[in-house]
Coordinates of C-alpha atoms in Angstrom, one line a residue:
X813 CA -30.9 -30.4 -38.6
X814 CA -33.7 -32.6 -36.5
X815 CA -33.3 -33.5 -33.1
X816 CA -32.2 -37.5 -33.6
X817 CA -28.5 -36.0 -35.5
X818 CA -28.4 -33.6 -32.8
X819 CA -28.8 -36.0 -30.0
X820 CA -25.7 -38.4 -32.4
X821 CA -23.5 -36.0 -32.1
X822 CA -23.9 -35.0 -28.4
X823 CA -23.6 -38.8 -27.7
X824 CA -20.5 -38.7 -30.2
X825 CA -19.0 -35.6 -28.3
X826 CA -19.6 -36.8 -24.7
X827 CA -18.4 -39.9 -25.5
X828 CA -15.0 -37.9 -26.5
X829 CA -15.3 -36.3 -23.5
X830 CA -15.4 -39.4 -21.6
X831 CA -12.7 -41.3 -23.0
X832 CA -10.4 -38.2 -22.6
X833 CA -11.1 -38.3 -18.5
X834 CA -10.3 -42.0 -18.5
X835 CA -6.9 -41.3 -20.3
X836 CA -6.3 -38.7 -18.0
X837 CA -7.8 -40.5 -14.7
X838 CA -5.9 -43.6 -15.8
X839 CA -9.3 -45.6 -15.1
X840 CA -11.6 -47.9 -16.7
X841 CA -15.6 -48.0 -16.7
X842 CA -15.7 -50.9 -14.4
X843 CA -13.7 -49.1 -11.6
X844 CA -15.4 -45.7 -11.9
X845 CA -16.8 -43.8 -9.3
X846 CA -19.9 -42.3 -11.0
X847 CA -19.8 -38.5 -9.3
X848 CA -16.3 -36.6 -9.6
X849 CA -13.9 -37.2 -6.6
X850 CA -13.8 -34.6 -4.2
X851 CA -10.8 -32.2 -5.0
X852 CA -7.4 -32.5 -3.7
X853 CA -4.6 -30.0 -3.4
X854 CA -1.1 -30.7 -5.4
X855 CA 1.8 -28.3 -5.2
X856 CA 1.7 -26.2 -8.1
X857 CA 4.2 -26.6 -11.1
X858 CA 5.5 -23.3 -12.2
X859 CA 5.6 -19.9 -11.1
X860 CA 5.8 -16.6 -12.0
X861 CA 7.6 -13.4 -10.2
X862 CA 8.3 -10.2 -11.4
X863 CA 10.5 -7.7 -9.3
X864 CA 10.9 -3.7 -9.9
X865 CA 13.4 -1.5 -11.3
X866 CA 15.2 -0.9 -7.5
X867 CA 16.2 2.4 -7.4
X868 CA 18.4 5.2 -10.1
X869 CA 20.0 6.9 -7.0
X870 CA 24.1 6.8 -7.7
X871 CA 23.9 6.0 -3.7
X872 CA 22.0 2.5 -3.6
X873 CA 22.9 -1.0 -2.9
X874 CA 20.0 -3.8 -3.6
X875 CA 20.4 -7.4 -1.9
X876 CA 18.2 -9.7 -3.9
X877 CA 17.4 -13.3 -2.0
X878 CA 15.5 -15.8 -3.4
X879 CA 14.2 -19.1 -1.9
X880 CA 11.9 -21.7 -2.1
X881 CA 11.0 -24.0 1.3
X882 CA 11.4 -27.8 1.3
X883 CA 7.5 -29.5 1.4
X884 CA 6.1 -32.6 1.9
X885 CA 4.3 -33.9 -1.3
X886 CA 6.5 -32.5 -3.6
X887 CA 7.9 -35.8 -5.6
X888 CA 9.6 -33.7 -8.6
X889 CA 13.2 -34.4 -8.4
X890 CA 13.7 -31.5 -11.9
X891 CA 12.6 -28.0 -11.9
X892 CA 15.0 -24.5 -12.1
X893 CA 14.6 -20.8 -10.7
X894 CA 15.4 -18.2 -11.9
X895 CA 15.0 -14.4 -13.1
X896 CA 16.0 -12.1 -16.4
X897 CA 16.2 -8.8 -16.8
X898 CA 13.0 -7.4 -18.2
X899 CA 13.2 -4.1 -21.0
X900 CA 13.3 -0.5 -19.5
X901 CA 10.8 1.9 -21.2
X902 CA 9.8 5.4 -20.0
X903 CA 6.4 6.1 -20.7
X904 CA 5.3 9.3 -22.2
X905 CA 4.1 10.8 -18.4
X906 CA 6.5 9.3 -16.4
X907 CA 9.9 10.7 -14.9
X908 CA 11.9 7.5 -13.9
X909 CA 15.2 9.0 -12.3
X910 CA 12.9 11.7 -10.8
X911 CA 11.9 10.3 -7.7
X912 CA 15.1 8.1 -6.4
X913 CA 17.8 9.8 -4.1
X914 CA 20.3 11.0 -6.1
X915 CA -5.8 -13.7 -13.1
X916 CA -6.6 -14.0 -10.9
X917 CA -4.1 -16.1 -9.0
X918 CA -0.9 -17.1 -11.0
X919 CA -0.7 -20.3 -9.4
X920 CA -4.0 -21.3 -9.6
X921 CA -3.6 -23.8 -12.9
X922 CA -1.6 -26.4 -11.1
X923 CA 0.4 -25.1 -14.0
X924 CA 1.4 -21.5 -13.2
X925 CA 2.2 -19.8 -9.8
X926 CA 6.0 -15.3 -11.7
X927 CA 22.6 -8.3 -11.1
X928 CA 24.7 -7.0 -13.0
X929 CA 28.6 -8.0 -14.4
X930 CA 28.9 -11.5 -15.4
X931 CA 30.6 -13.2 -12.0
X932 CA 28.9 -16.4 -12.8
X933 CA 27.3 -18.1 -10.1
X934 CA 29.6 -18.3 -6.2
X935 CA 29.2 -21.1 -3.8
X936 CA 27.6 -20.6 -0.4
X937 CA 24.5 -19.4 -1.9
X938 CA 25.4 -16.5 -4.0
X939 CA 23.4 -16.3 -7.4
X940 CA 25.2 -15.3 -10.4
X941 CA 24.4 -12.1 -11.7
X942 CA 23.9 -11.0 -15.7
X943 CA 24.2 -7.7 -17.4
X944 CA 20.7 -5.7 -18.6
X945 CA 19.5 -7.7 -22.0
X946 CA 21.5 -10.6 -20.8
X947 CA 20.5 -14.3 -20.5
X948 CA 22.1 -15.6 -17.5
X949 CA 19.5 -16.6 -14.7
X950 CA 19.7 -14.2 -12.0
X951 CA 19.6 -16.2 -8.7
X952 CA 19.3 -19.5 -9.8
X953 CA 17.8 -22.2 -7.3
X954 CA 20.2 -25.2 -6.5
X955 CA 18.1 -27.1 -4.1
X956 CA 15.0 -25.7 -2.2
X957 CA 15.8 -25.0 1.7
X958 CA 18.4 -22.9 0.9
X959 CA 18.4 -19.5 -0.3
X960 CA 20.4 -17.8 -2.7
X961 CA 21.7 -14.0 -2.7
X962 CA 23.3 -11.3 -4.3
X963 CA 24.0 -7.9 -4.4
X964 CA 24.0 -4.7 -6.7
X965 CA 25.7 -1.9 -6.1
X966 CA 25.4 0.3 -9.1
X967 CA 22.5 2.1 -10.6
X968 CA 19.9 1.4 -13.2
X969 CA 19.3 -2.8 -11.9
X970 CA 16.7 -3.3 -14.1
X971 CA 13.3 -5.1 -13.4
X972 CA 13.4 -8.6 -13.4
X973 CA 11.1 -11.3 -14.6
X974 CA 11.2 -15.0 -13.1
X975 CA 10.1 -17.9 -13.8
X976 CA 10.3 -21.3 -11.3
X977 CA 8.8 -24.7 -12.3
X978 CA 8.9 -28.4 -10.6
X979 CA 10.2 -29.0 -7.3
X980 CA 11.3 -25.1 -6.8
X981 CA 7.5 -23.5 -7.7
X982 CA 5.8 -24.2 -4.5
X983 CA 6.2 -21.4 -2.6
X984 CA 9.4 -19.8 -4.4
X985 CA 10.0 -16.2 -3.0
X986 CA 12.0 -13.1 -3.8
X987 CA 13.2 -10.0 -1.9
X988 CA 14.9 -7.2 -3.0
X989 CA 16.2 -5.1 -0.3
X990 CA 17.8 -1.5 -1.2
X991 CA 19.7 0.9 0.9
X992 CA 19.5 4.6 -0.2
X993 CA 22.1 6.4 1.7
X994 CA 21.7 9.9 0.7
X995 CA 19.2 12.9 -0.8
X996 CA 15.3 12.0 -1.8
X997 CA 14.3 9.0 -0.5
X998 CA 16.8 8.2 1.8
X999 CA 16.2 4.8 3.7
X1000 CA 15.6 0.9 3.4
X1001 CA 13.1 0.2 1.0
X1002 CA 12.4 -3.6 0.5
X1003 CA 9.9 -5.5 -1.7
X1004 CA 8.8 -9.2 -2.3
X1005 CA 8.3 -10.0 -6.0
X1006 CA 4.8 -10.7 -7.1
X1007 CA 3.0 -12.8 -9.2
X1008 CA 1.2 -11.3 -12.3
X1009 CA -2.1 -10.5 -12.2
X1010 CA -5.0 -8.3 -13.8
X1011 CA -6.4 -6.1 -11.1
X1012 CA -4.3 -4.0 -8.0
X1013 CA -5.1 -1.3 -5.5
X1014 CA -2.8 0.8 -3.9
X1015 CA -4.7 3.0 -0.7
X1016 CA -1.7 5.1 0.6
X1017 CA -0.2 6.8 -2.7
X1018 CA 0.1 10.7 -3.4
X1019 CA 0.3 12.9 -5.8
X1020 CA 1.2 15.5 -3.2
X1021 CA 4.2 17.5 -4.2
X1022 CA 6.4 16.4 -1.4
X1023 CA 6.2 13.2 -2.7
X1024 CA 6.9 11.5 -5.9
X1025 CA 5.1 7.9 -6.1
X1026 CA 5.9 5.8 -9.2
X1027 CA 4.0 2.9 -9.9
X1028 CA 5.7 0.5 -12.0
X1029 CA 4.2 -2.0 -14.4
X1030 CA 5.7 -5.5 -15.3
X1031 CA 4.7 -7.3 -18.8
X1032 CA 6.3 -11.0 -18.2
X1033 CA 4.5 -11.9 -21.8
X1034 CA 5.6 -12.2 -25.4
X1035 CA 2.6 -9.7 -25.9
X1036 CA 2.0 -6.1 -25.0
X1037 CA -0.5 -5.5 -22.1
X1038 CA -2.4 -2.7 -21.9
X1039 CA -3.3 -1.1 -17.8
X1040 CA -5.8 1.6 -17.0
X1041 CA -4.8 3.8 -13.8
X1042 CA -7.3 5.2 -12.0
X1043 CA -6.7 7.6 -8.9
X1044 CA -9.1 8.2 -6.4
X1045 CA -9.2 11.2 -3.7
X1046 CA -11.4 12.5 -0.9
X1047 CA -14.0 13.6 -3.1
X1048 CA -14.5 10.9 -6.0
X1049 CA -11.3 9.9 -8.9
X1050 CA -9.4 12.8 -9.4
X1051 CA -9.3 14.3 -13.2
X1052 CA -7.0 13.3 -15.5
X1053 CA -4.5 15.2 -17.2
X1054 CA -3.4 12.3 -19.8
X1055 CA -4.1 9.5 -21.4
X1056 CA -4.7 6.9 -18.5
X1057 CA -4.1 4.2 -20.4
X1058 CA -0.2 2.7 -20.0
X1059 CA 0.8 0.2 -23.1
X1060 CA 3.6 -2.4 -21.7
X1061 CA 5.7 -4.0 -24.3
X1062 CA 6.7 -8.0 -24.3
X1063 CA 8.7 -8.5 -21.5
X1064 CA 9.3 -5.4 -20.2
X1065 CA 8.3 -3.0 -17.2
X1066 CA 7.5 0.9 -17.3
X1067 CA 7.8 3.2 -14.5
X1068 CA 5.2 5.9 -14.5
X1069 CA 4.5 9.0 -12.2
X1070 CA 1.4 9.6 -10.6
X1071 CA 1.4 13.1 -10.0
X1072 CA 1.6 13.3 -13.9
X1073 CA -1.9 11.4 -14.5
X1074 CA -3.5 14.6 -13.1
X1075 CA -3.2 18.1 -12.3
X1076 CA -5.4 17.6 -8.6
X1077 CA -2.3 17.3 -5.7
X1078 CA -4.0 15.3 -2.8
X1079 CA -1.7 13.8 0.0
X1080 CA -3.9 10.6 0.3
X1081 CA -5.6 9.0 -2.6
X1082 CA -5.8 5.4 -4.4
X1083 CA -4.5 4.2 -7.1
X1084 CA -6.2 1.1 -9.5
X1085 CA -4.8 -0.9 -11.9
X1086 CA -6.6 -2.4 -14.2
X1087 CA -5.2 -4.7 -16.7
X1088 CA -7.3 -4.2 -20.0
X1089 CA -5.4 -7.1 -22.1
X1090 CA -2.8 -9.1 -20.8
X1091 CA -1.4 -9.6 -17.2
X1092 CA 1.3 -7.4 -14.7
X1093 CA 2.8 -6.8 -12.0
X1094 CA 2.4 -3.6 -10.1
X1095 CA 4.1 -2.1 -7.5
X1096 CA 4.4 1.8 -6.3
X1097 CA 7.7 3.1 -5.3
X1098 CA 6.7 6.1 -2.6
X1099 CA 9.3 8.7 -1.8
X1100 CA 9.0 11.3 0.4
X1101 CA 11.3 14.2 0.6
X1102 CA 12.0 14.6 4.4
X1103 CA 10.5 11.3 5.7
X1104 CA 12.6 8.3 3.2
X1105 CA 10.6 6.1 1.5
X1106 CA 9.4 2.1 0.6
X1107 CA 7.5 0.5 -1.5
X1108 CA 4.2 0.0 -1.4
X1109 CA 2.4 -3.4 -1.5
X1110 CA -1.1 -3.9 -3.5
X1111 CA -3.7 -4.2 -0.7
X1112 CA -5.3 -7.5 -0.1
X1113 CA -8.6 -7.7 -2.6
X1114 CA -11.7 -5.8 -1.6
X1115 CA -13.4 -7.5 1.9
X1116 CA -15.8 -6.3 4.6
X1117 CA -12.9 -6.6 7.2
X1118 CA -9.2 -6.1 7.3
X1119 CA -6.4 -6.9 8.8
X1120 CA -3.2 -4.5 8.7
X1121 CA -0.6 -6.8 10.5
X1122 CA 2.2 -5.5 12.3
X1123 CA 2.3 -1.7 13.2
X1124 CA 5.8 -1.3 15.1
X1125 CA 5.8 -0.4 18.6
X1126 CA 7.7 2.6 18.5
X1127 CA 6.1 4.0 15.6
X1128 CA 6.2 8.0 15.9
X1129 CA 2.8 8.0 13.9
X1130 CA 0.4 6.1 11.7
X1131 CA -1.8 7.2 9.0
X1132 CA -4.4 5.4 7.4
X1133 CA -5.9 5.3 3.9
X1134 CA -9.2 3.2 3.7
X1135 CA -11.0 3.0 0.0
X1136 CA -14.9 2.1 -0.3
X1137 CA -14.9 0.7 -4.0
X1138 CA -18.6 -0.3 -4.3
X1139 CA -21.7 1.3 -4.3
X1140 CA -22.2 1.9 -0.7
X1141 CA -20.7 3.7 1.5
X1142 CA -18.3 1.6 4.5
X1143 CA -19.1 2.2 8.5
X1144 CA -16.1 0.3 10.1
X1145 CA -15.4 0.1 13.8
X1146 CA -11.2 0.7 14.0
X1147 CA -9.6 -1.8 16.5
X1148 CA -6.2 -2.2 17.7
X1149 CA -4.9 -5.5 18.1
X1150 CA -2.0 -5.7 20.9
X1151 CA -0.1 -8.2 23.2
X1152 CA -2.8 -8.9 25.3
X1153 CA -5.8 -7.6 23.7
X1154 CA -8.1 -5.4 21.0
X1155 CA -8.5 -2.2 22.2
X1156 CA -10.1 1.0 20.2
X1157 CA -8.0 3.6 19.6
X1158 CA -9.3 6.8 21.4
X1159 CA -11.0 9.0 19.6
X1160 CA -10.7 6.8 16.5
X1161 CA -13.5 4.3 17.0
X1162 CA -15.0 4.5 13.8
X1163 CA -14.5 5.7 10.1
X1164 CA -17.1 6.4 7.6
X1165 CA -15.7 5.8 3.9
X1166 CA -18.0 7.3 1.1
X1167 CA -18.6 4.8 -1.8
X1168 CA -16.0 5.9 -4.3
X1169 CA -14.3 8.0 -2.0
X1170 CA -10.7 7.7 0.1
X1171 CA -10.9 8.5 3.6
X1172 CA -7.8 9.1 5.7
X1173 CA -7.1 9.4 9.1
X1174 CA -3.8 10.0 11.6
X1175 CA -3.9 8.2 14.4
X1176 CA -0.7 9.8 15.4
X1177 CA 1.4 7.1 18.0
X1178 CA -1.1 4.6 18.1
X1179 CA 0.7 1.7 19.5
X1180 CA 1.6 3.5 22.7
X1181 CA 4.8 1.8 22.9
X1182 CA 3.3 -1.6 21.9
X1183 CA 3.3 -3.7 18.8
X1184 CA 0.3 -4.1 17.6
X1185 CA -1.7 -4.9 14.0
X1186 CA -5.1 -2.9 13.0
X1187 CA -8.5 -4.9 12.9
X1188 CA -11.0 -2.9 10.6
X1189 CA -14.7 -4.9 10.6
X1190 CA -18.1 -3.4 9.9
X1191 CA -19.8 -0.9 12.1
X1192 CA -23.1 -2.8 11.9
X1193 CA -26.4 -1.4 11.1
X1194 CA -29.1 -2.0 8.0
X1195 CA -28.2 -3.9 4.9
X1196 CA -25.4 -5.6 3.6
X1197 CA -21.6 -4.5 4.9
X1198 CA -19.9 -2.7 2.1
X1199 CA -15.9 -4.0 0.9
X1200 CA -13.0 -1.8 1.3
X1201 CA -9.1 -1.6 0.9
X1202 CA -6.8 -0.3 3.2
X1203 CA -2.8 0.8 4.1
X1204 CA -1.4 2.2 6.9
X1205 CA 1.5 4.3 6.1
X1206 CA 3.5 4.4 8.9
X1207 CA 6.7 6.6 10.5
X1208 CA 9.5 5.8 12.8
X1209 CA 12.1 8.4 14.2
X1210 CA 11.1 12.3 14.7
X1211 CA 12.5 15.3 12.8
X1212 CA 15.0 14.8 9.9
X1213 CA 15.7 11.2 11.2
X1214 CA 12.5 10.1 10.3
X1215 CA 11.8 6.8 8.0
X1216 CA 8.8 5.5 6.5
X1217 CA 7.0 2.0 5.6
X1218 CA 3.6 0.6 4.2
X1219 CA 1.4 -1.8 5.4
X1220 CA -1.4 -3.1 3.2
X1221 CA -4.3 -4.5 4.1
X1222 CA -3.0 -8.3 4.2
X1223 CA -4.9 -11.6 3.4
X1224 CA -4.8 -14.5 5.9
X1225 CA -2.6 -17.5 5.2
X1226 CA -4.6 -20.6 4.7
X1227 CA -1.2 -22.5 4.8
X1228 CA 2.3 -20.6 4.7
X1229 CA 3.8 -17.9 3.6
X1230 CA 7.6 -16.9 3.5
X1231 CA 10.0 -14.1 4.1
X1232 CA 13.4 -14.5 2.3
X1233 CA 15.4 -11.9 3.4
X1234 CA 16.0 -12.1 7.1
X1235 CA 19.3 -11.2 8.9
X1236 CA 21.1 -11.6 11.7
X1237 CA 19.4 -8.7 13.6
X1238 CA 16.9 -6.6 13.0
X1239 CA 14.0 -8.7 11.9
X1240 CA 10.6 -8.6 13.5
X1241 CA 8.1 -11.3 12.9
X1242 CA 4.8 -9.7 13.6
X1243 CA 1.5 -12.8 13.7
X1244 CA -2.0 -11.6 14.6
X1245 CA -5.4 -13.6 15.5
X1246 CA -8.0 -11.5 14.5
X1247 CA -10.5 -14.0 15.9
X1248 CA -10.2 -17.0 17.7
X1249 CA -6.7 -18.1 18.8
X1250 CA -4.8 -19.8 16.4
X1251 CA -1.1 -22.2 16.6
X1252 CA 1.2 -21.5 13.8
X1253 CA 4.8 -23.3 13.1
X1254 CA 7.8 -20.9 12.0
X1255 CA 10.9 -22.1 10.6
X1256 CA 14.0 -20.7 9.8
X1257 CA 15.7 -21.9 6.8
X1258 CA 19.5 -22.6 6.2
X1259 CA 21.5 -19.2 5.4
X1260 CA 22.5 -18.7 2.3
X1261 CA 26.8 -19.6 3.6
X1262 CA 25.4 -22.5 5.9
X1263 CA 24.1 -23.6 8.2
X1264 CA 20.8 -25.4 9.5
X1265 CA 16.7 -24.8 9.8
X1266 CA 15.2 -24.4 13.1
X1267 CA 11.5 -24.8 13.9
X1268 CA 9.9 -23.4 16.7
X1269 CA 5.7 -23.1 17.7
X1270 CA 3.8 -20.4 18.4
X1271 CA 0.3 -19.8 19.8
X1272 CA -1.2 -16.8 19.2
X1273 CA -4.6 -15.7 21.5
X1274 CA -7.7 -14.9 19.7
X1275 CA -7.9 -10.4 19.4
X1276 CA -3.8 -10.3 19.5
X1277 CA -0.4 -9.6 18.2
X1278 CA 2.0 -11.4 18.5
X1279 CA 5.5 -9.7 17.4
X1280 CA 8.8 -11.9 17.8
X1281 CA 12.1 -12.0 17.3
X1282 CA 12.0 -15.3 14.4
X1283 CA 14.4 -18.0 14.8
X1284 CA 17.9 -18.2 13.6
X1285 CA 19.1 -21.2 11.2
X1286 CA 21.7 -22.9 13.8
X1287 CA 25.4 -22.3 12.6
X1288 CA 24.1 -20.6 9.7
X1289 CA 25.7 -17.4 7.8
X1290 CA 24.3 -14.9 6.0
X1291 CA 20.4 -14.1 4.8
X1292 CA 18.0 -16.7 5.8
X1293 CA 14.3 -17.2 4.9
X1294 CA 11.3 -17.3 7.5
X1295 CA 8.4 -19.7 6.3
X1296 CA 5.3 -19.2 8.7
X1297 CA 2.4 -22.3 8.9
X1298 CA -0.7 -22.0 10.0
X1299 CA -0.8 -25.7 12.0
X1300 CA -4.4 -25.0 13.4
X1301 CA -7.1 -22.5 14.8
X1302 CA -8.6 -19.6 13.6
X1303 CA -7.3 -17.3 10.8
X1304 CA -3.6 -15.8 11.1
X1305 CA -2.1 -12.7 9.2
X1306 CA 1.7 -11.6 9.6
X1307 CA 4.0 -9.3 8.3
X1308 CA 7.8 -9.2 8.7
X1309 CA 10.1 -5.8 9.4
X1310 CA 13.5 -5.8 8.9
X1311 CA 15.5 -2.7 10.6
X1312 CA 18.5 -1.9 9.2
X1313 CA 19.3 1.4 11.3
X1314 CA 22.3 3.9 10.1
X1315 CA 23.3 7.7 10.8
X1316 CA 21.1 7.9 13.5
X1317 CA 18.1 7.0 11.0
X1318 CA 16.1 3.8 12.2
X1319 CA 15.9 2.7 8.4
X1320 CA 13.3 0.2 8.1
X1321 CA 10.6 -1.7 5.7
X1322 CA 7.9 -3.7 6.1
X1323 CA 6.4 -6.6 3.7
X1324 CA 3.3 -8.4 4.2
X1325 CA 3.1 -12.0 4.3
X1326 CA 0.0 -13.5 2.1
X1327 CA -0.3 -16.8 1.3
X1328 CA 2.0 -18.3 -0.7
X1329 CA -0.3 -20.3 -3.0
X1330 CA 2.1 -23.0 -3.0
X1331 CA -0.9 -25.2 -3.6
X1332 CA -3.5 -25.7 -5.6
X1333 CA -7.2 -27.8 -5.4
X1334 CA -7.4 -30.5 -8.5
X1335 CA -10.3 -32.2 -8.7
X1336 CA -10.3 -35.9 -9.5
X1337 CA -12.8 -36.5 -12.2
X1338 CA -14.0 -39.8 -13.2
X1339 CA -16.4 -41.1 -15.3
X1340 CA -19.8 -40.7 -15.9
X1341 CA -21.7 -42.9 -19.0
X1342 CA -25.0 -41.3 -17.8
X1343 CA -23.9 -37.9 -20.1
X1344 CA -24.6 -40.5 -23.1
X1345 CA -28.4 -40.4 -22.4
X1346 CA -30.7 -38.9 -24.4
X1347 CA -33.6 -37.6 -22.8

């Protein structure tokens, strides 16, 4: 084929190209900008959630809330939320009743963002609730700025899978909250669904034998995924004792043990997941057998510095889990972030982190009796800083009254970021500046009976923490949702505890606040006759 049919059908193909922009663009060649638009950001259209199997303990109660926050820009008037009940499978080395009492960026496409008894949907905000294999919504959205809850009190809830689209995607959240009254795992543990993705890592898990730490894996798809799990210890990745490599079916989640991946028992290692086809959700499930349990949050993505937002103030001790996953080894200089300023912990000032390798350290009460958040940033020295992940697993109460929580390294939110369930008392809205100081906006939504938001601002010094007591919706009953902005300043991480004390056990949990990705950057393309050229 000689150059002159070549160059034809590159001027033919181009030329495609070109008329398909300006039926997109809705422009002509007279009023064409010849270089693309700069990009804009439009609220994305759909999103994806997937929430875990809760809890097999005979002595459990789950609240589910869901909620997505009213937002300037968003013109769709249609859209629904809601969630089904995903499959149960057991995997080959997985135990599921054993250890309960008893893409990046899903929303990136401007496209995609992830109950039992048939009571039918209540007023005042309760969601209707649909037996296992059943296709009645779970929580379905009836307007966004108000949230919608219900609650399970048997059992074997199963995993859920959710899907919201139009004017409910932007920002739609989901908390499960479950209280285990008695035996293993006694406690609160709470999680916020998460989107599907391809790549997770959990610093903080164990495959110690007082604990049993289940990671469980979410297919939304009508195809199987495939995930590797990796574990990683003190000394390199631990050996495995099985096949590492978990199959999901279509739409449906598997719960797998981690002290069954290997016969090595280390009290503080790392867990990857690494999709291998297809997209999940992960999410580890850590129960320990004097101290309660929570779930476990992926860690923010590999970064030269960290931010672990939102250490309570009476916290008994604190014990972090830091993972170097690149070829060089991590010096990090260990900083704690309180009311007033960033102090080093004594006799923690630094951690060294072997390339490959989990280091983990107990800082014992490190807040001294004040809230604070941990800064983790590069010691200095020759050559480039090396990226790490990081979780603080951390303990209130002493002796058999003791609870615990996780807090993953965090990511900062560029624009919001929303808890859903909040209560009446007992929540704790923790905001920290790791750099300069920064003003956020925080708004309380409806309740799900009533009721109206309330706004209030916030400014947060530069090398603080900031933990407060978040607003309450005025007049409103029941849960409520707490949507944090960033307005302006420097970088701002948060976390939210809830505290839900009983028994004389200060039953607690602790979720991260990441951005919400409620919005996504389009570029506006126009039109460009110079691609016709032939040179």
């Amino acid at each position: 084929m000689n150059r002159t049919t070549l160059s034809l059908i590159g001027a033919v193909t181009a030329l495609a190209a070109v008329t398909g922009v300006a039926a997109l663009t809705g422009g002509s060649s007279e009023d064409a900008d010849p270089a693309a638009k700069a990009a804009t950001r439009l609220p994305v259209q759909r999103s994806t959630l997937l929430c875990p199997a809760p809890s097999s303990s005979d002595v459990s109660s789950t609240t589910y809330t869901a909620y997505t926050p009213e937002r300037d820009g968003v013109e769709a008037k249609d859209g629904t939320a809601g969630l089904l009940p995903a499959e149960s499978h057991s995997d080959d080395v997985s135990d599921p009743g054993a250890g309960d009492g008893g893409s990046k960026d899903d929303n990136g496409d401007n496209g995609d963002n992830g109950d039992k008894g048939d009571k039918g949907a209540k007023d005042g905000g309760k969601g209707g609730r649909t037996s296992q294999g059943g296709d009645k919504p779970v929580l379905p959205l009836k307007e966004p700025g108000k949230p919608v809850t219900t609650d399970e009190d048997s059992s074997g809830a199963p995993a859920l899978i959710g899907t919201a689209d139009g004017r409910f995607a932007p920002g739609w959240t989901v908390q499960q909250t479950t209280t285990i009254d008695a035996g293993s795992g006694r406690g609160l543990l709470g999680t916020a669904c998460t989107a599907p993705d391809t790549d997770f890592w959990f610093p903080g898990v164990s495959t110690d034998r007082d604990r049993q730490d289940f990671v469980h894996l979410t297919n939304p798809d009508d195809v199987a995924a495939e995930a590797d799990l990796k574990i990683y210890g003190p000394s390199g990745r631990l050996n495995a004792s099985t096949d590492e490599s978990i199959t999901i079916p279509p739409r449906s989640t598997v719960p797998v043990l981690l002290s069954t991946l290997t016969d090595q028992r280390s009290a503080g290692v790392t867990l990857r997941v690494t999709a291998r086809t297809g997209r999940v959700g992960a999410a580890v499930q850590a129960v320990d057998q004097k101290a309660g349990g929570d779930w476990l949050p992926a860690s923010a993505a590999p970064s030269t510095s960290v931010v672990i937002p939102g250490v309570p103030k009476d916290a008994t001790s604190a014990r972090l889990v830091v993972f170097a996953p690149g070829s060089d080894d991590a010096d990090l200089k260990v900083r704690l972030a309180g009311p007033n300023n960033s102090i080093t912990p004594a006799g923690h000032e630094s951690l060294h982190v072997k390339s490959g390798m989990t280091a983990a350290v107990d800082l014992g009460d490190v807040t001294k009796g004040e809230p604070g958040s941990l800064l983790l940033t590069p010691e200095g020295g020759e050559g480039p800083a090396a990226p790490v992940v990081a979780a603080l697993q951390v303990t209130r109460g002493k002796g058999g009254d003791q609870e615990t929580a996780f807090i993953p390294a965090t990511g900062a939110i560029e624009r919001s970021a929303t808890a859903a369930d909040n209560r009446s008392k007992g929540s704790t809205l923790s905001l920290v500046a790791p750099g300069a100081t920064t003003k956020v906006r925080v708004t309380a939504s409806a309740g799900a009976d009533g009721g109206s938001p309330v706004s209030k601002t916030y400014e947060v010094k530069g090398g603080t923490t900031q933990a407060l007591e978040p607003p309450h919706p005025s007049s409103g009953k029941g849960p409520y949702a707490v949507t944090v902005e960033r307005l302006s300043g420097g970088p701002v991480h948060a976390s939210r505890m809830l505290e839900l004390p009983q028994g004389g056990v200060p039953m607690f949990t602790i979720q991260p606040l990441p951005d919400d990705r409620g919005t996504v950057a389009v570029p506006e393309a126009g039109q460009d006759l110079s691609v016709l050229n032939d040179d």
